[in-house]
Short mmCIF file of C-alpha atoms in Angstrom, two decimals:
data_model
loop_
_atom_site.label_atom_id
_atom_site.label_comp_id
_atom_site.label_asym_id
_atom_site.label_seq_id
_atom_site.Cartn_x
_atom_site.Cartn_y
_atom_site.Cartn_z
CA MET A 1 -65.03 157.22 181.21
CA SER A 2 -62.95 158.02 184.26
CA SER A 3 -64.03 158.63 187.83
CA ALA A 4 -61.74 161.64 187.75
CA ASP A 5 -64.14 163.29 185.31
CA ARG A 6 -65.60 166.52 186.72
CA GLY A 7 -69.06 165.04 186.35
CA MET A 8 -72.07 167.06 185.28
CA SER A 9 -71.39 170.68 186.06
CA ARG A 10 -74.74 172.35 185.59
CA ASP A 11 -73.17 175.72 184.88
CA ALA A 12 -71.02 174.16 182.15
CA HIS A 13 -73.99 172.42 180.54
CA LEU A 14 -76.12 175.57 180.71
CA GLY A 15 -73.31 177.58 179.15
CA GLY A 16 -72.89 174.98 176.44
CA MET A 17 -76.56 175.11 175.54
CA ARG A 18 -76.65 178.88 175.42
CA GLN A 19 -73.60 178.94 173.15
CA ALA A 20 -74.69 176.12 170.84
CA ALA A 21 -76.30 177.32 167.64
CA ARG A 22 -77.72 173.94 166.68
CA VAL A 23 -77.86 170.31 167.76
CA ASP A 24 -78.80 167.14 165.95
CA VAL A 25 -81.22 165.93 168.63
CA ALA A 26 -83.17 167.87 171.26
CA VAL A 27 -84.85 165.64 173.84
CA ILE A 28 -87.66 166.93 176.04
CA GLY A 29 -87.95 164.88 179.23
CA GLY A 30 -85.30 163.59 181.61
CA GLY A 31 -86.82 160.32 182.73
CA ALA A 32 -85.80 156.81 181.74
CA THR A 33 -86.87 157.18 178.11
CA GLY A 34 -85.46 160.65 177.52
CA LEU A 35 -82.12 159.86 179.16
CA GLY A 36 -81.90 156.62 177.21
CA ILE A 37 -82.50 158.51 173.95
CA ALA A 38 -79.91 161.17 174.85
CA LEU A 39 -77.32 158.47 175.56
CA ASP A 40 -78.11 156.53 172.39
CA ALA A 41 -77.81 159.64 170.22
CA ALA A 42 -74.67 160.99 171.93
CA ALA A 43 -72.96 157.61 171.73
CA ARG A 44 -73.48 157.69 167.95
CA GLY A 45 -71.47 160.91 167.89
CA TRP A 46 -74.36 163.33 167.43
CA ARG A 47 -74.81 166.70 169.14
CA VAL A 48 -77.48 166.24 171.78
CA ALA A 49 -79.36 168.49 174.21
CA LEU A 50 -81.81 167.26 176.84
CA PHE A 51 -84.22 169.40 178.86
CA GLU A 52 -85.98 168.31 182.05
CA ALA A 53 -88.57 170.60 183.63
CA GLN A 54 -88.02 169.26 187.16
CA ASP A 55 -85.20 166.91 188.18
CA PHE A 56 -83.95 163.86 186.34
CA ALA A 57 -86.35 160.96 186.98
CA GLN A 58 -88.45 163.08 189.33
CA GLY A 59 -91.72 161.75 187.94
CA THR A 60 -92.59 158.17 187.05
CA SER A 61 -88.99 157.06 186.57
CA SER A 62 -88.07 157.25 190.27
CA ARG A 63 -91.30 155.59 191.45
CA SER A 64 -91.22 152.19 189.82
CA THR A 65 -91.52 148.89 191.67
CA LYS A 66 -87.71 148.68 191.33
CA LEU A 67 -87.85 145.61 189.09
CA LEU A 68 -86.06 144.86 185.84
CA HIS A 69 -88.32 142.12 184.56
CA GLY A 70 -89.92 140.55 181.56
CA GLY A 71 -93.37 140.78 183.11
CA VAL A 72 -94.95 137.62 184.44
CA ARG A 73 -98.39 139.20 184.05
CA TYR A 74 -97.68 140.06 180.41
CA LEU A 75 -96.82 136.40 179.84
CA ALA A 76 -100.22 135.38 181.21
CA GLN A 77 -101.83 137.93 178.85
CA GLY A 78 -100.08 136.35 175.86
CA HIS A 79 -97.68 139.24 175.11
CA TRP A 80 -94.79 136.85 174.46
CA PRO A 81 -92.76 139.12 172.11
CA LEU A 82 -92.90 141.90 174.73
CA VAL A 83 -91.74 139.48 177.44
CA ARG A 84 -88.91 138.12 175.29
CA GLU A 85 -87.63 141.61 174.44
CA ALA A 86 -87.83 142.70 178.08
CA LEU A 87 -85.91 139.64 179.26
CA HIS A 88 -83.16 140.40 176.76
CA GLU A 89 -83.01 144.02 177.90
CA ARG A 90 -83.04 142.89 181.53
CA ALA A 91 -79.79 141.03 180.92
CA THR A 92 -78.26 144.07 179.22
CA ALA A 93 -79.13 146.40 182.11
CA LEU A 94 -77.78 143.96 184.70
CA ALA A 95 -74.50 143.66 182.80
CA HIS A 96 -74.07 147.40 182.25
CA ALA A 97 -74.65 148.56 185.86
CA PRO A 98 -74.12 145.71 188.36
CA HIS A 99 -73.70 148.13 191.27
CA ILE A 100 -77.31 149.36 190.87
CA ALA A 101 -78.97 146.51 188.93
CA GLN A 102 -78.79 142.92 190.12
CA PRO A 103 -80.51 139.52 189.90
CA LEU A 104 -83.10 138.85 192.59
CA PRO A 105 -84.59 135.49 193.65
CA PHE A 106 -88.38 135.31 193.96
CA VAL A 107 -90.66 132.83 195.65
CA VAL A 108 -94.30 132.29 194.66
CA PRO A 109 -96.19 130.66 197.54
CA GLY A 110 -99.08 128.33 196.81
CA TYR A 111 -102.09 128.15 199.11
CA ARG A 112 -104.13 125.83 196.91
CA TRP A 113 -103.05 122.31 195.99
CA TRP A 114 -102.83 123.20 192.30
CA HIS A 115 -100.91 126.48 192.68
CA PRO A 116 -97.32 125.11 192.58
CA ALA A 117 -97.89 123.08 189.41
CA PHE A 118 -99.83 125.86 187.66
CA TYR A 119 -97.45 128.69 188.49
CA GLY A 120 -94.41 126.48 187.96
CA LEU A 121 -95.40 125.73 184.38
CA GLY A 122 -95.87 129.43 183.61
CA LEU A 123 -92.60 130.44 185.23
CA SER A 124 -90.75 127.64 183.44
CA LEU A 125 -91.96 129.16 180.17
CA TYR A 126 -90.83 132.58 181.47
CA SER A 127 -87.35 131.16 182.04
CA LEU A 128 -87.39 129.44 178.65
CA LEU A 129 -88.18 132.73 176.89
CA ALA A 130 -85.08 134.25 178.54
CA GLY A 131 -82.92 131.68 176.73
CA GLN A 132 -79.22 132.36 177.25
CA HIS A 133 -80.14 135.37 179.39
CA ARG A 134 -81.71 133.20 182.07
CA LEU A 135 -80.60 134.35 185.54
CA GLY A 136 -81.21 131.12 187.41
CA ARG A 137 -83.19 127.92 187.47
CA THR A 138 -86.93 127.81 188.13
CA ARG A 139 -87.65 125.25 190.86
CA TRP A 140 -90.71 123.67 192.43
CA LEU A 141 -90.56 123.98 196.23
CA THR A 142 -92.08 122.06 199.10
CA ALA A 143 -93.83 124.00 201.84
CA ALA A 144 -90.72 123.64 204.02
CA GLN A 145 -88.50 125.02 201.24
CA VAL A 146 -90.84 127.97 200.75
CA ARG A 147 -90.59 128.79 204.47
CA GLN A 148 -86.80 128.56 204.23
CA CYS A 149 -86.77 131.13 201.40
CA ALA A 150 -89.29 133.41 203.10
CA PRO A 151 -89.72 132.50 206.79
CA THR A 152 -92.21 135.31 207.48
CA LEU A 153 -94.81 133.91 205.07
CA GLU A 154 -98.05 132.64 206.54
CA PRO A 155 -97.50 128.86 207.06
CA ARG A 156 -101.16 127.88 207.45
CA GLY A 157 -102.47 126.30 204.28
CA LEU A 158 -99.13 126.56 202.47
CA CYS A 159 -98.94 123.78 199.87
CA GLY A 160 -95.55 124.54 198.37
CA GLY A 161 -94.45 127.05 195.78
CA VAL A 162 -92.07 128.01 193.00
CA SER A 163 -88.81 129.92 192.97
CA TYR A 164 -87.56 131.89 189.97
CA TRP A 165 -85.24 134.80 189.15
CA ASP A 166 -85.77 138.34 187.95
CA GLY A 167 -83.88 141.63 188.33
CA GLN A 168 -84.10 144.64 190.62
CA PHE A 169 -82.45 148.05 190.55
CA ASP A 170 -82.33 151.52 192.05
CA ASP A 171 -84.27 153.43 189.41
CA ALA A 172 -83.28 157.00 190.28
CA ARG A 173 -79.58 156.18 190.58
CA PHE A 174 -79.80 154.24 187.32
CA ALA A 175 -81.17 157.42 185.73
CA ILE A 176 -78.21 159.40 187.07
CA ALA A 177 -75.87 156.78 185.61
CA LEU A 178 -77.56 157.26 182.23
CA ALA A 179 -77.18 161.03 182.50
CA ARG A 180 -73.51 160.77 183.50
CA THR A 181 -72.82 158.40 180.61
CA ALA A 182 -74.57 160.63 178.10
CA ALA A 183 -72.64 163.65 179.38
CA ALA A 184 -69.38 161.72 179.08
CA HIS A 185 -70.23 161.21 175.40
CA GLY A 186 -70.79 164.92 174.87
CA ALA A 187 -74.51 165.37 175.49
CA LEU A 188 -75.67 168.61 177.10
CA LEU A 189 -78.27 168.01 179.82
CA LEU A 190 -80.20 170.38 182.07
CA ASN A 191 -82.62 169.67 184.87
CA HIS A 192 -84.94 172.36 186.24
CA CYS A 193 -85.14 173.82 182.74
CA PRO A 194 -88.59 173.41 181.15
CA VAL A 195 -89.19 173.77 177.43
CA THR A 196 -91.66 176.63 177.10
CA ALA A 197 -92.14 176.71 173.33
CA LEU A 198 -91.30 174.83 170.16
CA MET A 199 -89.73 176.83 167.36
CA GLN A 200 -91.30 176.31 163.93
CA HIS A 201 -90.62 177.23 160.33
CA ALA A 202 -93.04 176.53 157.50
CA GLY A 203 -95.14 174.40 159.84
CA ARG A 204 -92.25 172.19 160.96
CA VAL A 205 -90.65 172.05 164.41
CA THR A 206 -87.09 173.34 164.14
CA GLY A 207 -85.98 173.73 167.75
CA VAL A 208 -86.95 174.58 171.30
CA THR A 209 -87.18 177.53 173.65
CA ALA A 210 -86.31 176.73 177.24
CA LYS A 211 -86.24 178.67 180.51
CA ASP A 212 -83.69 178.02 183.22
CA SER A 213 -85.63 177.90 186.48
CA GLU A 214 -82.65 179.09 188.53
CA SER A 215 -81.65 182.21 186.61
CA GLY A 216 -84.95 182.89 184.86
CA LEU A 217 -83.08 183.19 181.57
CA SER A 218 -84.68 181.92 178.37
CA PHE A 219 -82.79 180.71 175.31
CA THR A 220 -83.49 178.97 172.03
CA LEU A 221 -81.74 176.06 170.36
CA ASP A 222 -82.15 174.84 166.79
CA ALA A 223 -82.45 171.09 166.33
CA ALA A 224 -82.69 168.78 163.34
CA CYS A 225 -84.86 166.40 165.36
CA VAL A 226 -87.00 167.19 168.44
CA ILE A 227 -88.19 164.26 170.55
CA ASN A 228 -90.98 164.46 173.11
CA ALA A 229 -90.24 161.87 175.84
CA THR A 230 -92.24 163.33 178.71
CA GLY A 231 -94.22 160.25 179.72
CA VAL A 232 -97.62 161.06 181.19
CA TRP A 233 -97.16 164.68 180.09
CA VAL A 234 -96.55 163.88 176.42
CA ASP A 235 -99.89 165.35 175.31
CA ALA A 236 -99.10 168.72 176.90
CA VAL A 237 -95.85 169.01 174.95
CA GLU A 238 -97.63 168.05 171.73
CA ARG A 239 -99.94 171.01 172.29
CA LEU A 240 -96.89 173.29 172.24
CA ALA A 241 -96.42 172.25 168.62
CA ASP A 242 -100.10 172.64 167.80
CA PRO A 243 -102.27 174.48 170.38
CA THR A 244 -105.38 173.16 168.63
CA GLN A 245 -104.25 169.57 169.26
CA ALA A 246 -107.19 167.91 170.99
CA GLN A 247 -106.27 164.24 170.66
CA SER A 248 -105.18 162.48 173.82
CA HIS A 249 -102.73 159.60 173.57
CA ILE A 250 -102.19 158.93 177.26
CA ARG A 251 -104.39 157.43 179.93
CA PRO A 252 -102.52 157.61 183.24
CA SER A 253 -102.68 154.84 185.80
CA GLN A 254 -101.27 155.14 189.28
CA GLY A 255 -99.39 152.55 191.26
CA VAL A 256 -99.05 152.91 195.03
CA HIS A 257 -96.09 151.55 197.00
CA LEU A 258 -95.70 151.12 200.75
CA VAL A 259 -92.32 150.75 202.47
CA VAL A 260 -92.06 148.89 205.76
CA ASP A 261 -89.16 147.56 207.81
CA ARG A 262 -86.94 144.72 206.69
CA ASP A 263 -88.29 142.48 209.49
CA PHE A 264 -91.38 141.76 207.41
CA LEU A 265 -89.24 140.06 204.72
CA PRO A 266 -85.75 139.43 206.13
CA ALA A 267 -84.42 136.47 204.14
CA GLY A 268 -83.47 138.12 200.84
CA HIS A 269 -86.11 136.52 198.58
CA ALA A 270 -88.83 138.65 197.03
CA VAL A 271 -92.39 137.34 197.08
CA LEU A 272 -94.83 137.42 194.17
CA VAL A 273 -98.56 136.86 194.61
CA PRO A 274 -99.52 136.32 190.96
CA ARG A 275 -103.24 136.76 191.44
CA THR A 276 -104.85 138.77 194.20
CA ARG A 277 -108.54 138.84 195.02
CA ASP A 278 -109.23 141.42 192.31
CA GLY A 279 -106.95 139.88 189.69
CA ARG A 280 -103.86 142.06 190.18
CA VAL A 281 -100.39 140.99 191.27
CA LEU A 282 -98.69 141.89 194.54
CA PHE A 283 -94.96 142.16 195.19
CA ALA A 284 -93.09 142.14 198.48
CA ILE A 285 -89.50 143.04 197.70
CA PRO A 286 -86.36 143.48 199.81
CA TRP A 287 -84.89 146.82 198.72
CA LEU A 288 -82.16 148.99 200.25
CA GLY A 289 -82.62 147.63 203.76
CA LYS A 290 -86.43 147.86 203.75
CA THR A 291 -89.40 145.91 202.36
CA LEU A 292 -91.36 147.33 199.44
CA LEU A 293 -95.03 146.37 199.03
CA GLY A 294 -97.03 147.11 195.90
CA THR A 295 -98.64 147.91 193.68
CA THR A 296 -102.02 149.14 192.45
CA ASP A 297 -103.40 150.00 189.01
CA THR A 298 -105.89 152.83 189.37
CA PRO A 299 -107.04 154.99 186.41
CA ARG A 300 -106.56 158.76 186.63
CA SER A 301 -107.85 161.56 184.45
CA ASP A 302 -105.03 163.93 185.45
CA ALA A 303 -101.26 163.74 185.88
CA PRO A 304 -100.06 165.64 188.97
CA LEU A 305 -96.35 165.72 189.77
CA GLU A 306 -97.06 164.33 193.25
CA PRO A 307 -100.06 161.99 193.02
CA GLN A 308 -101.59 160.77 196.25
CA ALA A 309 -102.72 157.30 197.28
CA THR A 310 -106.32 156.60 198.15
CA THR A 311 -107.59 154.81 201.24
CA ALA A 312 -108.85 151.96 199.04
CA GLU A 313 -105.41 151.45 197.51
CA VAL A 314 -103.71 151.28 200.90
CA ASP A 315 -106.40 148.90 202.15
CA PHE A 316 -105.79 146.67 199.14
CA ILE A 317 -102.01 146.43 199.65
CA LEU A 318 -102.22 145.90 203.41
CA GLY A 319 -105.09 143.46 203.03
CA GLU A 320 -103.26 141.33 200.50
CA ALA A 321 -100.05 141.46 202.54
CA ALA A 322 -102.04 140.20 205.53
CA GLN A 323 -103.07 137.15 203.51
CA ILE A 324 -99.49 136.01 202.95
CA LEU A 325 -97.39 137.41 205.83
CA ARG A 326 -97.50 135.82 209.29
CA ALA A 327 -97.16 139.23 210.95
CA ALA A 328 -99.17 141.60 208.78
CA PRO A 329 -98.00 145.23 208.50
CA THR A 330 -100.43 147.96 209.51
CA ARG A 331 -100.61 151.65 208.68
CA SER A 332 -98.40 152.45 211.67
CA ASP A 333 -95.62 150.29 210.17
CA VAL A 334 -95.41 152.29 206.94
CA ARG A 335 -92.18 154.31 206.73
CA SER A 336 -92.97 155.91 203.38
CA ILE A 337 -95.81 155.85 200.87
CA TRP A 338 -95.35 156.99 197.30
CA VAL A 339 -97.15 156.85 193.98
CA GLY A 340 -95.98 156.51 190.40
CA LEU A 341 -97.98 157.27 187.25
CA ARG A 342 -97.83 154.89 184.30
CA PRO A 343 -98.11 156.53 180.86
CA LEU A 344 -100.39 153.98 179.19
CA VAL A 345 -100.97 154.62 175.50
CA THR A 346 -104.57 154.32 174.39
CA ALA A 347 -106.94 155.37 171.67
CA PRO A 348 -108.96 158.52 172.44
CA HIS A 349 -111.89 157.97 174.79
CA ALA A 350 -111.00 154.30 175.39
CA GLN A 351 -113.02 152.66 178.12
CA GLY A 352 -112.16 149.88 180.56
CA ALA A 353 -109.60 149.20 183.25
CA THR A 354 -106.06 150.49 182.78
CA ALA A 355 -104.76 147.06 183.80
CA THR A 356 -105.92 145.80 180.38
CA LEU A 357 -104.02 148.44 178.39
CA SER A 358 -100.77 147.51 176.71
CA ARG A 359 -97.50 148.29 178.46
CA GLU A 360 -95.75 148.41 175.08
CA HIS A 361 -94.40 151.75 173.96
CA SER A 362 -95.71 153.73 171.01
CA ILE A 363 -93.90 156.22 168.77
CA TRP A 364 -95.61 158.69 166.50
CA SER A 365 -95.02 161.94 164.61
CA ASP A 366 -97.43 164.77 163.96
CA ALA A 367 -97.61 167.09 160.97
CA THR A 368 -94.97 169.37 162.49
CA GLY A 369 -92.35 166.63 162.57
CA LEU A 370 -92.28 166.41 166.36
CA ILE A 371 -91.54 162.82 167.41
CA SER A 372 -93.32 161.58 170.53
CA ILE A 373 -92.86 158.39 172.52
CA SER A 374 -94.73 157.08 175.52
CA GLY A 375 -95.65 153.83 177.22
CA GLY A 376 -93.18 151.05 177.81
CA LYS A 377 -91.33 150.40 181.04
CA TRP A 378 -87.93 150.89 182.64
CA THR A 379 -86.63 147.47 181.62
CA THR A 380 -86.88 148.27 177.92
CA TYR A 381 -85.61 151.86 178.05
CA ARG A 382 -82.60 151.07 175.81
CA ALA A 383 -84.64 149.29 173.13
CA MET A 384 -87.17 152.13 173.22
CA ALA A 385 -84.39 154.65 172.61
CA GLU A 386 -83.16 152.69 169.61
CA ASP A 387 -86.70 152.54 168.23
CA VAL A 388 -87.07 156.32 168.53
CA ILE A 389 -83.80 156.92 166.73
CA ARG A 390 -84.81 154.52 163.94
CA HIS A 391 -88.08 156.42 163.61
CA GLY A 392 -86.15 159.67 163.22
CA GLN A 393 -83.95 158.06 160.60
CA ARG A 394 -86.95 156.82 158.63
CA GLN A 395 -88.36 160.36 158.74
CA GLY A 396 -85.11 161.67 157.23
CA LEU A 397 -84.34 163.76 160.33
CA LEU A 398 -81.25 161.81 161.42
CA PRO A 399 -78.37 160.17 159.54
CA LEU A 400 -78.03 156.40 159.30
CA HIS A 401 -75.46 155.79 162.03
CA ALA A 402 -75.46 152.49 163.92
CA GLY A 403 -76.19 152.39 167.64
CA VAL A 404 -73.67 151.17 170.20
CA THR A 405 -75.52 151.06 173.54
CA ALA A 406 -75.99 147.27 173.48
CA THR A 407 -72.36 146.93 174.56
CA LEU A 408 -71.88 150.22 176.43
CA PRO A 409 -71.39 150.02 180.23
CA LEU A 410 -72.98 152.80 182.24
CA TRP A 411 -71.19 155.34 184.39
CA GLY A 412 -69.87 153.83 187.60
CA CYS A 413 -69.85 150.27 186.26
CA PRO A 414 -67.31 148.69 188.61
CA GLY A 415 -64.38 146.68 187.38
CA SER A 416 -64.25 144.68 190.58
CA ALA A 417 -66.84 142.61 192.41
CA ASP A 418 -65.47 144.10 195.64
CA LEU A 419 -67.31 147.32 194.78
CA ILE A 420 -70.70 145.57 194.59
CA ARG A 421 -73.11 144.81 197.43
CA PRO A 422 -76.65 143.38 197.26
CA LEU A 423 -79.44 145.87 196.65
CA SER A 424 -81.35 144.22 199.47
CA ASP A 425 -78.79 145.76 201.86
CA ALA A 426 -78.95 149.31 203.16
CA PRO A 427 -77.57 151.78 200.61
CA GLY A 428 -74.10 153.24 200.84
CA ALA A 429 -71.01 154.16 198.86
CA HIS A 430 -71.25 150.89 196.90
CA SER A 431 -74.24 152.43 195.08
CA TYR A 432 -71.71 154.68 193.33
CA GLY A 433 -69.64 151.87 191.82
CA SER A 434 -66.31 153.11 190.52
CA ASP A 435 -67.04 156.61 191.87
CA GLN A 436 -66.35 155.38 195.39
CA GLN A 437 -62.75 156.59 195.20
CA ALA A 438 -63.93 160.07 194.16
CA LEU A 439 -66.29 160.11 197.15
CA ARG A 440 -63.49 159.29 199.57
CA GLN A 441 -61.55 162.33 198.37
CA LEU A 442 -64.34 164.81 199.18
CA PRO A 443 -64.71 166.66 202.50
CA GLY A 444 -66.92 164.81 204.97
CA ALA A 445 -66.42 161.35 203.49
CA ASP A 446 -66.54 159.82 206.98
CA VAL A 447 -69.17 162.16 208.45
CA ALA A 448 -72.43 160.21 208.56
CA LEU A 449 -75.77 161.95 208.09
CA TRP A 450 -77.70 158.68 207.93
CA LYS A 451 -76.69 155.20 209.05
CA GLU A 452 -78.67 151.96 208.82
CA ASP A 453 -77.61 148.60 210.29
CA GLY A 454 -74.15 150.05 210.91
CA GLN A 455 -73.85 151.04 207.25
CA LEU A 456 -72.99 154.63 206.31
CA CYS A 457 -75.86 155.37 203.94
CA LEU A 458 -75.43 159.13 203.43
CA SER A 459 -72.33 161.15 204.19
CA GLU A 460 -71.54 164.83 203.84
CA ALA A 461 -69.34 163.88 200.90
CA MET A 462 -72.30 162.24 199.11
CA VAL A 463 -74.26 165.48 199.37
CA ARG A 464 -71.33 167.44 197.96
CA HIS A 465 -70.89 164.87 195.19
CA ALA A 466 -74.60 165.14 194.33
CA VAL A 467 -74.21 168.89 193.81
CA ARG A 468 -70.82 168.90 192.10
CA ALA A 469 -71.15 165.87 189.83
CA GLU A 470 -74.86 164.98 189.60
CA MET A 471 -76.65 168.34 189.17
CA ALA A 472 -78.57 168.22 192.46
CA ARG A 473 -80.07 171.69 192.94
CA THR A 474 -82.66 171.18 195.69
CA VAL A 475 -82.85 169.29 198.96
CA GLY A 476 -85.37 167.02 197.27
CA ASP A 477 -82.92 166.23 194.48
CA VAL A 478 -80.53 164.91 197.13
CA LEU A 479 -82.85 163.15 199.58
CA ALA A 480 -85.34 161.73 197.08
CA ARG A 481 -83.21 160.77 194.08
CA ARG A 482 -79.40 161.04 194.59
CA CYS A 483 -80.02 159.12 197.79
CA ARG A 484 -83.34 157.35 198.38
CA LEU A 485 -84.07 158.29 201.97
CA LEU A 486 -87.44 159.93 201.22
CA PHE A 487 -88.62 156.66 199.67
CA LEU A 488 -87.28 154.54 202.54
CA ASP A 489 -87.98 156.59 205.67
CA ALA A 490 -89.84 159.84 205.09
CA ARG A 491 -89.64 160.90 208.75
CA ARG A 492 -85.87 160.64 208.84
CA ALA A 493 -85.64 162.47 205.50
CA HIS A 494 -87.84 165.26 206.86
CA ASP A 495 -85.61 165.69 209.91
CA LEU A 496 -82.38 165.59 207.92
CA ALA A 497 -83.43 168.26 205.42
CA PRO A 498 -82.00 171.29 207.30
CA ARG A 499 -78.51 169.75 207.51
CA VAL A 500 -78.56 168.84 203.81
CA GLY A 501 -79.65 172.41 203.09
CA GLU A 502 -76.63 173.75 204.99
CA LEU A 503 -74.24 171.58 202.98
CA MET A 504 -75.87 172.63 199.72
CA THR A 505 -75.52 176.28 200.68
CA ASP A 506 -71.83 175.63 201.24
CA GLU A 507 -71.61 174.19 197.73
CA LEU A 508 -73.94 176.49 195.80
CA GLY A 509 -73.36 179.76 197.63
CA LEU A 510 -75.74 182.53 198.56
CA GLY A 511 -77.72 182.09 195.37
CA PHE A 512 -79.19 178.90 196.84
CA ASP A 513 -82.45 179.61 198.68
CA ARG A 514 -81.91 177.20 201.55
CA GLU A 515 -85.01 178.09 203.54
CA ARG A 516 -87.31 177.63 200.58
CA SER A 517 -85.69 174.38 199.50
CA VAL A 518 -85.84 172.88 203.00
CA THR A 519 -89.44 174.00 203.54
CA GLU A 520 -90.61 172.64 200.19
CA PHE A 521 -88.97 169.31 200.84
CA GLN A 522 -90.33 168.97 204.36
CA THR A 523 -93.83 169.68 203.04
CA LEU A 524 -93.31 166.96 200.45
CA ALA A 525 -92.01 164.55 203.09
CA GLN A 526 -95.23 165.01 205.06
CA HIS A 527 -97.14 163.64 202.05
CA TYR A 528 -94.91 160.55 202.04
CA LEU A 529 -95.69 160.11 205.73
CA ASN A 530 -99.46 160.48 205.57
CA VAL A 531 -101.04 157.07 205.04
CA PRO A 532 -104.71 157.53 204.07
#
């Protein structure tokens, strides 16, 4: 894969889909799971088409807590096989995309005399389960050492703590790297192109009908295997195969995240509170020049594209942060608030808290042959993709070709450490890895639209690159996912939208509805600004 590649030209991919008579695999859903499946299948040499109704990773997959982790909480719940698999996959992701996925040191403060010993034993087991994939040593810390790692922690009552290692990443840019890699292996991918119907013959799903949101054109594509990887919306796609389908597999849970300034956690260590007052966990994480606080686990009966936080959820996060931070953030300190929906797999009509539901993924087929997958988490996206493909092979829908993604670097994987900077720093060209040279060759490479701590975080060239090589079609695609400004500083993103719209008009021509795109994004940005 070369940086000189023309990237993902949406027109070329749309044309390829309309001309293709048949593919081996049609994937519905362009989040972590769907993109992982598309890459796995394309890397095996199969013909692949992927359809995303909105933008790549626009739903849950861009709203994670930004961690690649085995799951300390899952360890406490006894899900050791899940933790072991996730720790293995964590190492794979870190190796395949070091420019957007990196190790991160954590500190667990103890405010009871027994906390350091208790948490240290659990985290030592966590490290032991990682085996050869361990990122660093787990250490017991004195109170003074804890304050050195995280000087803004509340010192009163601090009895010591534990330090350990996990991984963090930029989820939306990781998704783009997956898409670019899949495209480089021949996969056809389209965002803003919902599947509107499933083609059937003799009661079996044989392909898809999709509608391009830009042109309004519909087209059909035959497929040997159709995979439903739409996360919290998996039940809705199943009903396309069988409108009488009444069973519900998914119980959504929402997780709220608050972003505040770096000053609240300036030293580079993340903080984990392993047990809050109501039994949850709380993270404070340095991410892209800001501090991320979260998260919650609140059941929902619906799955909106833009879920909203509740007052109680914000109170919980700020209240718990006030227990551990010397200078507690308030609502006025929040730069952006956003919510992700977890697709938790459950039996119909299950009762109880969503925090008790398994985070493991599930794969199933219905009588029409449609394969569905949901659950799981970002860290295990690659293993989930392999499991789906194996399921298709067992069903006789796919040939028995071996997978190769365990050793396949992702697009942009830099060959030099000089192209890598810590993810705790403000974002910039280093987020593009080996594509940095391509960025420098585009118009406006030195024209800053957004700077942070002296770092050029968004240039005119990055906007052009997003359109030309990464299928950005709306202002939101650029400011929420190709760059992460909406998630870091919603006010600044709101104010920058008109200029981004002008650059996109220059790239996309008169067919781009700039006024509508800017207005829709600024309305969205207001939601990320409103702290209930």
